[in-house]
PDB file of C-alpha atoms in Angstrom:
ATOM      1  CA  UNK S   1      -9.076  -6.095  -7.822  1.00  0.00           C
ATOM      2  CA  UNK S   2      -8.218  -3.402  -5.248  1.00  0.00           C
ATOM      3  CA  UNK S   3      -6.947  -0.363  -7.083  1.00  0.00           C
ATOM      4  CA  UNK S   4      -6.579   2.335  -4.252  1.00  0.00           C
ATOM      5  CA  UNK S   5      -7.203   2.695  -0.591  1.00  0.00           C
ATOM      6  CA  UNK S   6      -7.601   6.137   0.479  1.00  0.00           C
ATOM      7  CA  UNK S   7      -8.694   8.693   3.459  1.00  0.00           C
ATOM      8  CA  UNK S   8     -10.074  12.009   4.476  1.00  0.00           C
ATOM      9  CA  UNK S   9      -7.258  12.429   6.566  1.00  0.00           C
ATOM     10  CA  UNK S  10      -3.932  14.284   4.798  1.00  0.00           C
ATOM     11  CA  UNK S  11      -1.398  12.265   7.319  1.00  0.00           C
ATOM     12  CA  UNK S  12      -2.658   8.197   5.517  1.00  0.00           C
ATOM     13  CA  UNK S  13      -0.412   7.620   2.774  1.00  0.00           C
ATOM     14  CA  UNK S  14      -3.066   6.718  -0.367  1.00  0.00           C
ATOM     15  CA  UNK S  15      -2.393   2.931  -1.470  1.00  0.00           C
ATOM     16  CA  UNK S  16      -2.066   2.474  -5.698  1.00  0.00           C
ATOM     17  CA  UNK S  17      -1.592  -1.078  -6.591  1.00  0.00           C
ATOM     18  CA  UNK S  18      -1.010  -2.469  -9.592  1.00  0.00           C
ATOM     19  CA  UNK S  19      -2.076  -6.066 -11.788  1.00  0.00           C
ATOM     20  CA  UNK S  20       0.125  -8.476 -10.298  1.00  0.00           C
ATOM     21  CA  UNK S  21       1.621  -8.868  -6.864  1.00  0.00           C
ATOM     22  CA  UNK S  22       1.179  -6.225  -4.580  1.00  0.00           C
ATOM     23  CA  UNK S  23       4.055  -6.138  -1.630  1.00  0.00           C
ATOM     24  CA  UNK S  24       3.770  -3.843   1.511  1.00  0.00           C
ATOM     25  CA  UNK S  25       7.095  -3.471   3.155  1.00  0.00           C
ATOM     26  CA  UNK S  26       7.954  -1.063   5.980  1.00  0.00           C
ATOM     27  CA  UNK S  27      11.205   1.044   4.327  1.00  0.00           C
ATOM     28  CA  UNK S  28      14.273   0.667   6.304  1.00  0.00           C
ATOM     29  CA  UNK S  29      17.137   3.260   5.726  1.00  0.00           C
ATOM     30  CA  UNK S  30      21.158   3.173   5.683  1.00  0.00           C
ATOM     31  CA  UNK S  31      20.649   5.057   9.256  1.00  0.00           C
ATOM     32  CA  UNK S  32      18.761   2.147  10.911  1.00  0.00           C
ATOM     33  CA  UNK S  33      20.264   0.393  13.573  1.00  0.00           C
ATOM     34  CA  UNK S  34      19.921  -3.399  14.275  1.00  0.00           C
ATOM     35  CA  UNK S  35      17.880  -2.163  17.402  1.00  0.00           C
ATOM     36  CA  UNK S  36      15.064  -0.361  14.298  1.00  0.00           C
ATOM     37  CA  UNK S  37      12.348  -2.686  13.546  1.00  0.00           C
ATOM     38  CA  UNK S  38       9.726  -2.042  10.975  1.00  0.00           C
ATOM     39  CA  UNK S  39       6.663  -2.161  13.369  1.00  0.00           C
ATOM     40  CA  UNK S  40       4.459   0.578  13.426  1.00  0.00           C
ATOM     41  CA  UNK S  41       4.862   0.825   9.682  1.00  0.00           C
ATOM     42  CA  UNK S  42       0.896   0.114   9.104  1.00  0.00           C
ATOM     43  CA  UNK S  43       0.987  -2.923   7.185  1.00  0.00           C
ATOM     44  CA  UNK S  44      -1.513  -4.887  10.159  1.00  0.00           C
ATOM     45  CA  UNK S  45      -3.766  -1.071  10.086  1.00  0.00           C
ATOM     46  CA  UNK S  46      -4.237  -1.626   6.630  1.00  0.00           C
ATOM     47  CA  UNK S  47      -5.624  -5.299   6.871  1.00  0.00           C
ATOM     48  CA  UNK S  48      -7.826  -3.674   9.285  1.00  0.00           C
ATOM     49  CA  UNK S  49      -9.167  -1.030   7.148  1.00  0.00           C
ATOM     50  CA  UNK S  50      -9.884  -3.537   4.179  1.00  0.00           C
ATOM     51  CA  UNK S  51     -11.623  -5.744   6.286  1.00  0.00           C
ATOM     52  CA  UNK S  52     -13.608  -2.596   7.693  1.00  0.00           C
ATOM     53  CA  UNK S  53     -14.552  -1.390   3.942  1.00  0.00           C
ATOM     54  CA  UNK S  54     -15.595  -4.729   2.637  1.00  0.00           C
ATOM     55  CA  UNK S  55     -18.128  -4.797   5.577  1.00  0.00           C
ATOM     56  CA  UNK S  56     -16.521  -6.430   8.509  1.00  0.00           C
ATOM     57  CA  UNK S  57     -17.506  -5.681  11.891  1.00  0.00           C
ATOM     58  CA  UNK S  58     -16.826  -2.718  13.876  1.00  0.00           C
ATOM     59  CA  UNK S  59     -17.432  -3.510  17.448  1.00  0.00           C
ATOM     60  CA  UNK S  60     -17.095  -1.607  20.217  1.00  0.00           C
ATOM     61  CA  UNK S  61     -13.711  -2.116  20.930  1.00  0.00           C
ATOM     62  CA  UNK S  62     -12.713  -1.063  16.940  1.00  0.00           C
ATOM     63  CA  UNK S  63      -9.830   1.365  16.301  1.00  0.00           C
ATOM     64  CA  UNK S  64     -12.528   2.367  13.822  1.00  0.00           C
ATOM     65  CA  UNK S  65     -14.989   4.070  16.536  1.00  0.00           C
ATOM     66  CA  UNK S  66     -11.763   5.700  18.324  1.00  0.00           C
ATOM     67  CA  UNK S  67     -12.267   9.954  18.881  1.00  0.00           C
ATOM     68  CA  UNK S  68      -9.017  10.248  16.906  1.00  0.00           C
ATOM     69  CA  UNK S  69     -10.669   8.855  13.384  1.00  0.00           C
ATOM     70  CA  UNK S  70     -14.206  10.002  14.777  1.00  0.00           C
ATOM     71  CA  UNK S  71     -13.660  12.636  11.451  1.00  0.00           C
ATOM     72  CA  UNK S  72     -11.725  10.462   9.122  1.00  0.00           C
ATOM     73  CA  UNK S  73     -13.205   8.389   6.134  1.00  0.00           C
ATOM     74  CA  UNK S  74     -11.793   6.188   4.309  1.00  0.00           C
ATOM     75  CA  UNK S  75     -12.515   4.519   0.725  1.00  0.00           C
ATOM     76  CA  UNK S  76     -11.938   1.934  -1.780  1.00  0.00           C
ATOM     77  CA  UNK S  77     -11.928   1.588  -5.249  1.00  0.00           C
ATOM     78  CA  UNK S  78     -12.186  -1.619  -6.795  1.00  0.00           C
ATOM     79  CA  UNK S  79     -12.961  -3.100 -10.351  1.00  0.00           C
TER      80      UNK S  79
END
């Protein structure tokens, strides 16, 4: 079971989950318009960085060899 997913970096929100279902929503507010969509809210990005920590590829093309998380590591805990 996944228990956290964390970074080095202060701007990634940690991840906590719990026994049971886990649900990632994007949080919509009472000031969001029809026009407001919850993309962007990092649900794909965090698919990504599982696969990436449980060993999957990171080709040349990967977000994960980008100059912007050149300094960034991220972690997993699991039991």
């Amino acid at each position: 079971m996944i228990h956290r997913i964390f970074s080095s970096d202060d701007r990634f929100r940690e991840l906590n989950f719990v026994q049971g279902l886990n649900v990632l929503v994007a949080e919509r507010s009472d000031s969001s318009s029809e026009r407001d969509t919850r993309n962007g809210a990092g649900k794909t990005s965090l698919v990504h960085i599982i696969h990436f920590l449980l060993g999957g590829k990171a080709g040349p093309d990967s977000i994960f060899r980008s100059e912007q998380l050149r300094s960034w590591t991220f972690g997993m805990e699991l039991a």
